[in-house]
């Protein structure tokens, strides 16, 4: 056996990169003061992660057989859809999110709702009793769900091999440890090793594994990048802890599309799927409030509508404040600059606050138009009619640009009872959407004329 030695290495606690010497700033992610010192054992090389069915010789690509991946339904239509039609056998899925957002709840709810699957639920955070109490609260059929309170990966894999479940759930990566790695649970090297061990297990046994991971305040899964590289799928929980709504987003998927999202509502009996998110994201207050505009947006493949809220008020202190929840504040600043330079609205001395309904984080550029309209609506104290919605990107010269799949957005808006949708003049529709008036605007002055006339 190779002799073992130990050496000191430095990990960046933000991105997980490893260096041989300490540095003030991580060259990989650019963060300051994130280096942590770690003693690692060398000479013992962990077995490499290999993919089953991997050819040992190069072979012509056209000869590789492409039978569809074997998928297992998890019983939740929304989670299945996020995964691309069920969890792929032998895959490792990371479910991340802030503490208290509902990771343990959802991962326990899945097997309780689908007793056909023999599930091994390993918890390193709660006692068996606590899990039982939660299961009672959630209801469902617990007859085929085994609970195992353990943090030692060797013992867990031994049991998992014996039990041979249809699904293995490990809650959470931060509490597990591999005895072969000489550092405490939750450290970067342990997290790396735990995930790699589970990946090896999943690939070798064909058992799908759901691994839960906490996210640090900065929104990164501790040792984030390393974990994202290792696992097959990353599902991330988002949402305000105060609010009842939770968004589960797929940010990486080796077996399906990303940027899909599912919305859940936290109830007294666990998480409830919200099949039609538009309904919760559109306000009930009807007309009469200024500072709100509805955006017809597309997330992944699904169009839905939600409310953008803005508050514009005179700056109390010398410099105006700009704050955005769920929207990139730099993009907000850019849009305000465009309003000022291209349309003559003086917002320099105004505080601007922006909020996306339901705690959603929006990246779809089609939201620009609704942001601008919400800001102008608040600034003029003019309420936009409740049956009007927007989908358009705003360029630096104040032009309104077309967005992808405008027709699908319009159809969804019409289905929800909207009467008018504002889009770019350059939008092309193959077929004119029924039941909704399409207002085409070329730039911000044209938009203002059409909307605030
Ligand atoms: P939890 O799932 O333990 O979060 P995580 O594993 O992500 O840390 O807890 C979610 C929160 O939801 C917790 O504060 C309690 C609450 N909750 C409900 O409101 N209803 C329920 O049925 C359950 C089980 C939890
Ligand atoms: Mg938990």
CSV table of C-alpha atoms and ligand atoms in Angstrom, one decimal:
chain,number,residue,atom,x,y,z
A,1,UNK,CA,0.0,0.0,0.0
A,2,UNK,CA,1.3,3.5,-0.8
A,3,UNK,CA,2.6,5.3,2.2
A,4,UNK,CA,0.3,8.1,3.3
A,5,UNK,CA,1.6,11.7,3.9
A,6,UNK,CA,-0.2,14.8,4.6
A,7,UNK,CA,0.2,18.2,3.2
A,8,UNK,CA,-1.5,21.6,3.6
A,9,UNK,CA,-3.6,23.0,0.8
A,10,UNK,CA,-5.8,26.0,0.5
A,11,UNK,CA,-9.4,26.0,-0.7
A,12,UNK,CA,-11.5,28.9,-1.7
A,13,UNK,CA,-14.6,28.6,0.4
A,14,UNK,CA,-16.6,30.4,-2.3
A,15,UNK,CA,-15.8,28.5,-5.5
A,16,UNK,CA,-14.0,25.4,-4.1
A,17,UNK,CA,-10.8,25.8,-6.1
A,18,UNK,CA,-7.7,24.4,-4.5
A,19,UNK,CA,-4.3,26.1,-4.3
A,20,UNK,CA,-0.9,25.1,-2.8
A,21,UNK,CA,-0.4,28.5,-1.2
A,22,UNK,CA,-2.5,31.1,0.6
A,23,UNK,CA,-3.7,34.1,-1.4
A,24,UNK,CA,-5.7,37.1,-0.4
A,25,UNK,CA,-7.9,36.9,-3.4
A,26,UNK,CA,-9.1,33.8,-5.2
A,27,UNK,CA,-7.8,34.0,-8.9
A,28,UNK,CA,-10.7,31.8,-10.0
A,29,UNK,CA,-13.8,33.6,-8.6
A,30,UNK,CA,-12.2,36.9,-7.6
A,31,UNK,CA,-13.5,36.8,-4.0
A,32,UNK,CA,-11.4,38.3,-1.2
A,33,UNK,CA,-10.5,36.5,2.0
A,34,UNK,CA,-12.1,33.2,1.2
A,35,UNK,CA,-9.1,30.9,1.5
A,36,UNK,CA,-9.3,28.3,4.1
A,37,UNK,CA,-6.4,26.0,5.1
A,38,UNK,CA,-6.9,22.3,4.9
A,39,UNK,CA,-4.7,19.3,5.8
A,40,UNK,CA,-5.2,16.6,3.2
A,41,UNK,CA,-3.9,13.1,3.2
A,42,UNK,CA,-1.9,12.2,0.1
A,43,UNK,CA,-0.7,8.9,-1.3
A,44,UNK,CA,-4.1,7.3,-1.0
A,45,UNK,CA,-5.8,7.9,-4.2
A,46,UNK,CA,-9.6,7.6,-4.2
A,47,UNK,CA,-11.1,5.5,-6.9
A,48,UNK,CA,-11.9,7.5,-10.0
A,49,UNK,CA,-15.5,8.1,-10.8
A,50,UNK,CA,-16.4,6.2,-13.9
A,51,UNK,CA,-19.5,6.1,-15.9
A,52,UNK,CA,-21.1,2.7,-16.4
A,53,UNK,CA,-21.3,1.6,-20.0
A,54,UNK,CA,-18.3,3.7,-20.8
A,55,UNK,CA,-16.4,2.1,-23.6
A,56,UNK,CA,-12.8,1.3,-22.9
A,57,UNK,CA,-11.8,1.9,-26.5
A,58,UNK,CA,-12.7,4.7,-28.8
A,59,UNK,CA,-15.6,3.7,-30.9
A,60,UNK,CA,-17.5,5.3,-33.8
A,61,UNK,CA,-20.2,7.6,-32.4
A,62,UNK,CA,-22.8,6.2,-34.7
A,63,UNK,CA,-22.4,2.7,-33.2
A,64,UNK,CA,-23.1,3.9,-29.7
A,65,UNK,CA,-26.6,2.7,-28.8
A,66,UNK,CA,-29.0,5.4,-27.7
A,67,UNK,CA,-31.8,3.7,-25.9
A,68,UNK,CA,-33.8,6.2,-24.0
A,69,UNK,CA,-32.6,6.8,-20.4
A,70,UNK,CA,-34.5,4.7,-17.9
A,71,UNK,CA,-36.6,7.1,-15.8
A,72,UNK,CA,-38.5,6.7,-12.6
A,73,UNK,CA,-41.5,8.9,-11.9
A,74,UNK,CA,-41.3,10.6,-8.5
A,75,UNK,CA,-45.1,11.1,-8.3
A,76,UNK,CA,-45.0,14.8,-8.4
A,77,UNK,CA,-45.9,16.1,-11.9
A,78,UNK,CA,-44.0,19.3,-11.4
A,79,UNK,CA,-40.8,17.7,-10.1
A,80,UNK,CA,-40.9,15.1,-12.9
A,81,UNK,CA,-41.3,17.8,-15.4
A,82,UNK,CA,-38.3,19.7,-14.0
A,83,UNK,CA,-36.2,16.6,-14.2
A,84,UNK,CA,-37.2,16.1,-17.8
A,85,UNK,CA,-39.8,13.4,-17.2
A,86,UNK,CA,-38.8,11.7,-14.0
A,87,UNK,CA,-35.5,11.0,-12.3
A,88,UNK,CA,-33.0,9.1,-14.5
A,89,UNK,CA,-31.8,5.8,-13.0
A,90,UNK,CA,-28.2,6.1,-11.7
A,91,UNK,CA,-28.3,9.9,-11.6
A,92,UNK,CA,-27.3,12.2,-8.8
A,93,UNK,CA,-29.6,15.1,-8.3
A,94,UNK,CA,-28.6,18.0,-6.0
A,95,UNK,CA,-31.4,19.9,-4.4
A,96,UNK,CA,-30.1,23.2,-3.0
A,97,UNK,CA,-31.7,26.0,-1.1
A,98,UNK,CA,-31.5,28.2,2.0
A,99,UNK,CA,-32.2,26.6,5.4
A,100,UNK,CA,-35.9,26.4,6.1
A,101,UNK,CA,-37.1,26.7,2.5
A,102,UNK,CA,-38.5,23.2,2.3
A,103,UNK,CA,-35.9,20.9,1.0
A,104,UNK,CA,-36.5,18.2,3.6
A,105,UNK,CA,-40.2,18.7,3.3
A,106,UNK,CA,-40.2,18.1,-0.4
A,107,UNK,CA,-37.8,15.2,-0.4
A,108,UNK,CA,-39.9,13.4,2.3
A,109,UNK,CA,-43.1,14.2,0.5
A,110,UNK,CA,-42.0,12.6,-2.7
A,111,UNK,CA,-41.6,9.0,-1.3
A,112,UNK,CA,-44.8,9.4,0.9
A,113,UNK,CA,-46.7,10.3,-2.2
A,114,UNK,CA,-45.3,7.4,-4.2
A,115,UNK,CA,-45.2,4.3,-2.0
A,116,UNK,CA,-44.5,2.1,-5.1
A,117,UNK,CA,-40.9,3.2,-4.7
A,118,UNK,CA,-38.9,1.7,-2.0
A,119,UNK,CA,-37.0,4.7,-0.6
A,120,UNK,CA,-34.1,5.0,1.8
A,121,UNK,CA,-34.2,8.4,3.4
A,122,UNK,CA,-30.9,9.1,5.2
A,123,UNK,CA,-31.0,12.1,7.6
A,124,UNK,CA,-28.0,13.6,9.2
A,125,UNK,CA,-29.8,16.6,10.5
A,126,UNK,CA,-32.9,15.3,12.3
A,127,UNK,CA,-33.6,12.3,14.5
A,128,UNK,CA,-35.8,9.5,13.2
A,129,UNK,CA,-38.5,10.7,15.5
A,130,UNK,CA,-38.5,14.2,14.1
A,131,UNK,CA,-38.7,12.8,10.6
A,132,UNK,CA,-41.7,10.6,11.7
A,133,UNK,CA,-43.4,13.6,13.1
A,134,UNK,CA,-43.0,15.5,9.9
A,135,UNK,CA,-44.2,12.5,7.9
A,136,UNK,CA,-47.3,12.3,10.1
A,137,UNK,CA,-48.0,16.0,9.3
A,138,UNK,CA,-47.5,15.5,5.6
A,139,UNK,CA,-49.8,12.4,5.4
A,140,UNK,CA,-49.3,9.9,2.6
A,141,UNK,CA,-48.3,6.3,2.7
A,142,UNK,CA,-45.1,5.6,4.6
A,143,UNK,CA,-45.2,1.8,4.2
A,144,UNK,CA,-42.3,1.6,1.8
A,145,UNK,CA,-40.0,4.4,3.2
A,146,UNK,CA,-37.1,3.5,5.4
A,147,UNK,CA,-35.6,6.2,7.6
A,148,UNK,CA,-32.0,6.0,8.6
A,149,UNK,CA,-30.3,8.5,10.8
A,150,UNK,CA,-26.6,8.3,10.0
A,151,UNK,CA,-23.7,10.6,8.9
A,152,UNK,CA,-21.0,8.1,8.1
A,153,UNK,CA,-20.9,7.5,4.3
A,154,UNK,CA,-19.4,4.0,4.7
A,155,UNK,CA,-22.3,2.8,6.8
A,156,UNK,CA,-24.8,4.6,4.6
A,157,UNK,CA,-23.5,2.9,1.4
A,158,UNK,CA,-23.4,-0.5,3.1
A,159,UNK,CA,-27.0,-0.2,4.1
A,160,UNK,CA,-28.0,1.2,0.7
A,161,UNK,CA,-26.4,-1.8,-0.9
A,162,UNK,CA,-28.3,-4.2,1.4
A,163,UNK,CA,-31.6,-2.4,1.1
A,164,UNK,CA,-31.3,-1.8,-2.6
A,165,UNK,CA,-33.9,0.9,-2.7
A,166,UNK,CA,-35.5,2.4,-5.8
A,167,UNK,CA,-34.5,5.9,-4.6
A,168,UNK,CA,-31.9,7.1,-2.1
A,169,UNK,CA,-32.3,10.5,-0.4
A,170,UNK,CA,-29.4,12.0,1.5
A,171,UNK,CA,-30.2,15.0,3.8
A,172,UNK,CA,-27.8,16.8,3.7
A,173,UNK,CA,-24.3,16.9,2.0
A,174,UNK,CA,-23.0,19.2,4.7
A,175,UNK,CA,-23.7,16.8,7.6
A,176,UNK,CA,-22.2,13.7,5.9
A,177,UNK,CA,-18.6,12.6,6.1
A,178,UNK,CA,-16.3,10.0,4.6
A,179,UNK,CA,-13.9,8.5,7.1
A,180,UNK,CA,-11.2,8.4,4.4
A,181,UNK,CA,-11.0,12.2,4.4
A,182,UNK,CA,-9.4,13.7,7.3
A,183,UNK,CA,-11.5,16.8,7.9
A,184,UNK,CA,-14.7,17.7,9.6
A,185,UNK,CA,-18.2,17.3,8.0
A,186,UNK,CA,-19.2,20.3,5.9
A,187,UNK,CA,-15.6,21.2,4.9
A,188,UNK,CA,-14.9,21.6,1.2
A,189,UNK,CA,-12.9,18.4,0.9
A,190,UNK,CA,-15.6,16.4,2.7
A,191,UNK,CA,-18.4,17.8,0.6
A,192,UNK,CA,-16.4,17.0,-2.5
A,193,UNK,CA,-15.8,13.5,-1.4
A,194,UNK,CA,-19.3,12.8,-0.2
A,195,UNK,CA,-20.7,13.9,-3.5
A,196,UNK,CA,-18.2,12.0,-5.5
A,197,UNK,CA,-18.9,8.8,-3.4
A,198,UNK,CA,-22.6,9.2,-4.0
A,199,UNK,CA,-22.1,9.7,-7.7
A,200,UNK,CA,-20.0,6.5,-7.8
A,201,UNK,CA,-22.7,4.7,-5.9
A,202,UNK,CA,-25.5,6.0,-8.2
A,203,UNK,CA,-23.7,5.1,-11.4
A,204,UNK,CA,-22.6,1.7,-10.1
A,205,UNK,CA,-25.9,0.6,-8.7
A,206,UNK,CA,-28.3,2.4,-11.1
A,207,UNK,CA,-30.1,3.8,-8.0
A,208,UNK,CA,-31.1,7.4,-8.4
A,209,UNK,CA,-29.9,9.6,-5.6
A,210,UNK,CA,-31.3,13.0,-4.4
A,211,UNK,CA,-28.7,14.9,-2.4
A,212,UNK,CA,-29.7,17.9,-0.4
A,213,UNK,CA,-27.4,20.8,0.0
A,214,UNK,CA,-27.7,24.1,2.0
A,215,UNK,CA,-26.9,27.3,0.3
A,216,UNK,CA,-24.9,29.9,2.0
A,217,UNK,CA,-26.1,33.5,2.4
A,218,UNK,CA,-24.4,34.5,-0.8
A,219,UNK,CA,-26.6,32.1,-2.7
A,220,UNK,CA,-24.0,29.5,-3.4
A,221,UNK,CA,-24.1,25.9,-2.3
A,222,UNK,CA,-21.1,25.6,0.0
A,223,UNK,CA,-18.3,24.6,-2.2
A,224,UNK,CA,-20.7,25.4,-5.0
A,225,UNK,CA,-18.9,25.0,-8.3
A,226,UNK,CA,-17.3,21.7,-7.3
A,227,UNK,CA,-20.7,20.2,-6.5
A,228,UNK,CA,-22.3,21.5,-9.6
A,229,UNK,CA,-19.6,19.9,-11.7
A,230,UNK,CA,-20.0,16.5,-10.0
A,231,UNK,CA,-23.7,16.1,-10.0
A,232,UNK,CA,-26.0,15.4,-13.0
A,233,UNK,CA,-28.8,17.7,-12.1
A,234,UNK,CA,-29.0,20.8,-9.9
A,235,UNK,CA,-32.5,21.8,-8.6
A,236,UNK,CA,-32.5,25.0,-6.6
A,237,UNK,CA,-35.2,26.3,-4.3
A,238,UNK,CA,-35.8,30.0,-4.3
A,239,UNK,CA,-38.3,32.2,-2.6
A,240,UNK,CA,-38.7,34.4,0.4
A,241,UNK,CA,-38.9,32.5,3.6
A,242,UNK,CA,-41.6,34.8,4.8
A,243,UNK,CA,-43.8,34.2,1.8
A,244,UNK,CA,-45.7,31.0,1.2
A,245,UNK,CA,-44.4,30.5,-2.4
A,246,UNK,CA,-41.4,28.5,-3.3
A,247,UNK,CA,-39.9,28.2,-6.7
A,248,UNK,CA,-37.9,25.2,-7.7
A,249,UNK,CA,-35.7,25.8,-10.7
A,250,UNK,CA,-33.5,23.4,-12.6
A,251,UNK,CA,-30.2,25.2,-13.2
A,252,UNK,CA,-28.3,22.2,-14.6
A,253,UNK,CA,-29.7,19.1,-16.2
A,254,UNK,CA,-27.7,16.5,-18.1
A,255,UNK,CA,-30.9,14.8,-19.1
A,256,UNK,CA,-33.3,17.6,-19.9
A,257,UNK,CA,-33.6,21.3,-20.4
A,258,UNK,CA,-32.6,23.9,-17.8
A,259,UNK,CA,-34.3,27.1,-16.8
A,260,UNK,CA,-37.5,25.2,-16.2
A,261,UNK,CA,-39.3,26.1,-13.0
A,262,UNK,CA,-42.0,24.8,-10.8
A,263,UNK,CA,-43.9,26.8,-8.2
A,264,UNK,CA,-45.0,25.4,-4.8
A,265,UNK,CA,-47.0,26.8,-2.0
A,266,UNK,CA,-46.0,25.9,1.6
A,267,UNK,CA,-49.1,24.8,3.5
A,268,UNK,CA,-49.7,23.2,6.8
A,269,UNK,CA,-49.5,19.9,5.1
A,270,UNK,CA,-46.3,20.4,3.2
A,271,UNK,CA,-45.7,21.8,-0.3
A,272,UNK,CA,-48.6,22.0,-2.7
A,273,UNK,CA,-47.9,22.2,-6.4
A,274,UNK,CA,-49.1,25.4,-8.1
A,275,UNK,CA,-50.0,24.2,-11.6
A,276,UNK,CA,-50.9,27.6,-12.8
A,277,UNK,CA,-48.4,30.2,-11.4
A,278,UNK,CA,-49.9,33.1,-13.2
A,279,UNK,CA,-52.9,32.9,-10.9
A,280,UNK,CA,-50.8,33.5,-7.8
A,281,UNK,CA,-48.5,36.1,-9.4
A,282,UNK,CA,-51.3,38.4,-10.6
A,283,UNK,CA,-52.7,40.7,-7.9
A,284,UNK,CA,-56.3,40.4,-6.7
A,285,UNK,CA,-56.6,44.1,-6.0
A,286,UNK,CA,-58.0,44.9,-9.5
A,287,UNK,CA,-57.5,48.4,-10.9
A,288,UNK,CA,-56.6,51.6,-9.2
A,289,UNK,CA,-53.0,51.1,-7.9
A,290,UNK,CA,-50.2,52.9,-9.6
A,291,UNK,CA,-46.7,51.5,-9.8
A,292,UNK,CA,-47.7,48.0,-11.0
A,293,UNK,CA,-47.4,46.4,-14.5
A,294,UNK,CA,-47.9,42.9,-15.6
A,295,UNK,CA,-45.2,41.1,-17.6
A,296,UNK,CA,-45.9,38.2,-19.9
A,297,UNK,CA,-42.8,36.2,-19.4
A,298,UNK,CA,-41.4,32.9,-20.4
A,299,UNK,CA,-39.5,30.6,-18.1
A,300,UNK,CA,-38.0,27.6,-19.8
A,301,UNK,CA,-40.8,26.6,-22.0
A,302,UNK,CA,-43.8,27.9,-20.1
A,303,UNK,CA,-45.3,31.3,-20.5
A,304,UNK,CA,-46.7,32.9,-17.4
A,305,UNK,CA,-47.7,36.3,-16.2
A,306,UNK,CA,-46.6,38.1,-13.1
A,307,UNK,CA,-46.7,41.5,-11.5
A,308,UNK,CA,-43.8,44.0,-11.4
A,309,UNK,CA,-44.1,46.6,-8.7
A,310,UNK,CA,-42.2,49.9,-8.5
A,311,UNK,CA,-42.2,52.8,-6.1
A,312,UNK,CA,-40.7,56.1,-7.2
A,313,UNK,CA,-40.4,58.8,-4.6
A,314,UNK,CA,-38.3,61.9,-4.0
A,315,UNK,CA,-34.9,61.1,-2.6
A,316,UNK,CA,-34.8,62.0,1.1
A,317,UNK,CA,-31.0,61.9,1.3
A,318,UNK,CA,-28.5,63.4,-1.1
A,319,UNK,CA,-28.1,60.5,-3.3
A,320,UNK,CA,-31.0,58.6,-4.8
A,321,UNK,CA,-31.5,55.0,-3.8
A,322,UNK,CA,-32.1,52.2,-6.2
A,323,UNK,CA,-33.1,48.9,-4.9
A,324,UNK,CA,-34.4,45.8,-6.7
A,325,UNK,CA,-35.8,42.5,-5.4
A,326,UNK,CA,-35.7,39.7,-7.8
A,327,UNK,CA,-34.3,41.8,-10.6
A,328,UNK,CA,-30.7,42.8,-11.5
A,329,UNK,CA,-30.2,46.3,-10.0
A,330,UNK,CA,-27.6,47.1,-12.7
A,331,UNK,CA,-30.3,46.4,-15.3
A,332,UNK,CA,-32.7,48.7,-13.4
A,333,UNK,CA,-30.1,51.5,-13.4
A,334,UNK,CA,-29.6,51.0,-17.1
A,335,UNK,CA,-33.4,51.2,-17.8
A,336,UNK,CA,-33.6,54.4,-15.6
A,337,UNK,CA,-30.7,55.9,-17.6
A,338,UNK,CA,-32.5,55.1,-20.9
A,339,UNK,CA,-35.7,56.7,-19.5
A,340,UNK,CA,-33.7,59.8,-18.6
A,341,UNK,CA,-31.6,60.2,-21.8
A,342,UNK,CA,-34.0,58.9,-24.4
A,343,UNK,CA,-37.3,60.0,-23.2
A,344,UNK,CA,-36.5,62.9,-21.0
A,345,UNK,CA,-37.9,61.6,-17.6
A,346,UNK,CA,-35.9,63.1,-14.8
A,347,UNK,CA,-35.5,60.3,-12.3
A,348,UNK,CA,-32.0,61.3,-11.1
A,349,UNK,CA,-33.3,62.7,-7.8
A,350,UNK,CA,-35.8,60.0,-7.2
A,351,UNK,CA,-35.5,56.9,-5.1
A,352,UNK,CA,-36.6,53.8,-7.1
A,353,UNK,CA,-37.6,50.5,-5.5
A,354,UNK,CA,-38.5,47.6,-7.7
A,355,UNK,CA,-40.1,44.3,-6.6
A,356,UNK,CA,-41.0,41.1,-8.5
A,357,UNK,CA,-44.2,39.4,-7.2
A,358,UNK,CA,-43.9,36.1,-5.4
A,359,UNK,CA,-40.2,36.4,-4.6
A,360,UNK,CA,-39.3,35.3,-8.1
A,361,UNK,CA,-35.9,36.1,-9.6
A,362,UNK,CA,-36.4,37.3,-13.1
A,363,UNK,CA,-33.8,37.1,-15.9
A,364,UNK,CA,-36.0,37.1,-18.9
A,365,UNK,CA,-35.2,40.4,-20.8
A,366,UNK,CA,-38.9,40.6,-21.9
A,367,UNK,CA,-39.5,42.0,-18.4
A,368,UNK,CA,-37.8,45.3,-19.3
A,369,UNK,CA,-41.0,46.8,-20.7
A,370,UNK,CA,-43.0,46.0,-17.6
A,371,UNK,CA,-40.3,47.4,-15.4
A,372,UNK,CA,-40.3,50.7,-17.3
A,373,UNK,CA,-44.1,50.9,-17.3
A,374,UNK,CA,-44.3,50.2,-13.5
A,375,UNK,CA,-41.7,52.9,-12.9
A,376,UNK,CA,-43.5,55.4,-15.1
A,377,UNK,CA,-46.8,54.5,-13.6
A,378,UNK,CA,-45.6,55.1,-10.1
A,379,UNK,CA,-43.8,58.3,-11.1
A,380,UNK,CA,-47.0,59.8,-12.7
A,381,UNK,CA,-49.3,58.1,-10.1
A,382,UNK,CA,-51.2,56.8,-13.0
A,383,UNK,CA,-52.6,53.3,-12.8
A,384,UNK,CA,-52.3,51.0,-15.8
A,385,UNK,CA,-55.5,49.2,-16.6
A,386,UNK,CA,-55.6,45.7,-15.1
A,387,UNK,CA,-56.2,44.0,-18.4
A,388,UNK,CA,-53.0,45.2,-20.0
A,389,UNK,CA,-49.7,43.3,-20.0
A,390,UNK,CA,-46.2,43.8,-21.5
A,391,UNK,CA,-43.5,41.8,-23.2
A,392,UNK,CA,-40.5,43.6,-24.7
A,393,UNK,CA,-36.8,44.2,-24.2
A,394,UNK,CA,-35.5,47.7,-24.0
A,395,UNK,CA,-32.3,48.7,-25.8
A,396,UNK,CA,-29.8,51.4,-24.9
A,397,UNK,CA,-31.2,53.8,-27.5
A,398,UNK,CA,-34.7,53.5,-26.1
A,399,UNK,CA,-35.9,51.1,-28.8
A,400,UNK,CA,-38.2,48.3,-27.9
A,401,UNK,CA,-37.0,45.0,-29.1
A,402,UNK,CA,-38.9,41.8,-29.9
A,403,UNK,CA,-38.7,38.9,-27.6
A,404,UNK,CA,-38.8,35.2,-28.2
A,405,UNK,CA,-42.1,33.3,-28.6
A,406,UNK,CA,-44.2,36.4,-28.4
A,407,UNK,CA,-47.2,34.5,-29.7
A,408,UNK,CA,-47.2,32.0,-26.9
A,409,UNK,CA,-47.0,34.8,-24.4
A,410,UNK,CA,-50.0,36.5,-26.0
A,411,UNK,CA,-52.0,33.3,-26.0
A,412,UNK,CA,-51.3,32.8,-22.3
A,413,UNK,CA,-52.3,36.4,-21.6
A,414,UNK,CA,-55.5,36.0,-23.5
A,415,UNK,CA,-56.3,32.8,-21.7
A,416,UNK,CA,-56.0,34.6,-18.4
A,417,UNK,CA,-58.4,37.3,-19.5
A,418,UNK,CA,-56.0,40.1,-20.6
A,419,UNK,CA,-57.3,42.3,-23.3
A,420,UNK,CA,-54.1,44.1,-24.5
A,421,UNK,CA,-50.5,43.1,-24.8
A,422,UNK,CA,-47.8,45.7,-25.6
A,423,UNK,CA,-44.9,44.3,-27.7
A,424,UNK,CA,-42.2,45.6,-30.0
A,425,UNK,CA,-43.1,46.9,-33.5
A,426,UNK,CA,-40.7,44.4,-34.9
A,427,UNK,CA,-42.5,41.4,-33.4
A,428,UNK,CA,-43.6,38.9,-36.0
A,429,UNK,CA,-46.6,36.7,-35.4
A,430,UNK,CA,-47.2,33.7,-37.6
A,431,UNK,CA,-50.8,33.6,-36.6
A,432,UNK,CA,-52.5,36.5,-35.0
A,433,UNK,CA,-53.4,35.6,-31.4
A,434,UNK,CA,-57.1,35.4,-30.7
A,435,UNK,CA,-59.0,37.4,-28.1
A,436,UNK,CA,-56.3,39.9,-27.3
A,437,UNK,CA,-55.4,43.2,-28.9
A,438,UNK,CA,-51.7,43.5,-29.8
A,439,UNK,CA,-50.3,47.0,-29.4
A,440,UNK,CA,-47.0,47.4,-31.2
A,441,UNK,CA,-44.6,50.1,-30.0
A,442,UNK,CA,-41.2,51.0,-31.5
A,443,UNK,CA,-39.6,53.1,-28.7
A,444,UNK,CA,-40.3,54.6,-25.3
A,445,UNK,CA,-41.9,57.8,-26.6
A,446,UNK,CA,-44.3,55.7,-28.6
A,447,UNK,CA,-45.1,53.5,-25.6
A,448,UNK,CA,-45.8,56.5,-23.4
A,449,UNK,CA,-48.1,58.0,-26.1
A,450,UNK,CA,-50.0,54.7,-26.4
A,451,UNK,CA,-50.3,53.9,-22.7
A,452,UNK,CA,-50.5,57.2,-20.8
A,453,UNK,CA,-52.5,59.2,-23.4
B,1,LIG,P1,-37.7,22.2,5.9
B,1,LIG,O1,-38.3,21.4,4.9
B,1,LIG,O2,-37.1,21.5,7.1
B,1,LIG,O3,-36.6,23.1,5.3
B,1,LIG,P2,-35.1,22.7,4.8
B,1,LIG,O4,-34.9,21.2,4.9
B,1,LIG,O5,-35.0,23.3,3.5
B,1,LIG,O6,-34.2,23.4,5.8
B,1,LIG,O7,-38.7,23.3,6.5
B,1,LIG,C1,-39.5,24.1,5.8
B,1,LIG,C2,-40.3,25.1,6.7
B,1,LIG,O8,-41.6,24.9,6.3
B,1,LIG,C3,-40.2,25.0,8.1
B,1,LIG,O9,-39.9,26.3,8.6
B,1,LIG,C4,-41.5,24.5,8.6
B,1,LIG,C5,-42.4,24.8,7.4
B,1,LIG,N1,-43.4,23.7,7.2
B,1,LIG,C6,-44.7,24.0,6.9
B,1,LIG,O10,-45.1,25.2,6.9
B,1,LIG,N2,-45.6,23.0,6.7
B,1,LIG,C7,-45.3,21.7,6.7
B,1,LIG,O11,-46.1,20.8,6.5
B,1,LIG,C8,-43.9,21.4,7.0
B,1,LIG,C9,-43.4,20.0,7.0
B,1,LIG,C10,-43.0,22.4,7.2
B,2,LIG,MG1,-33.8,20.2,6.2
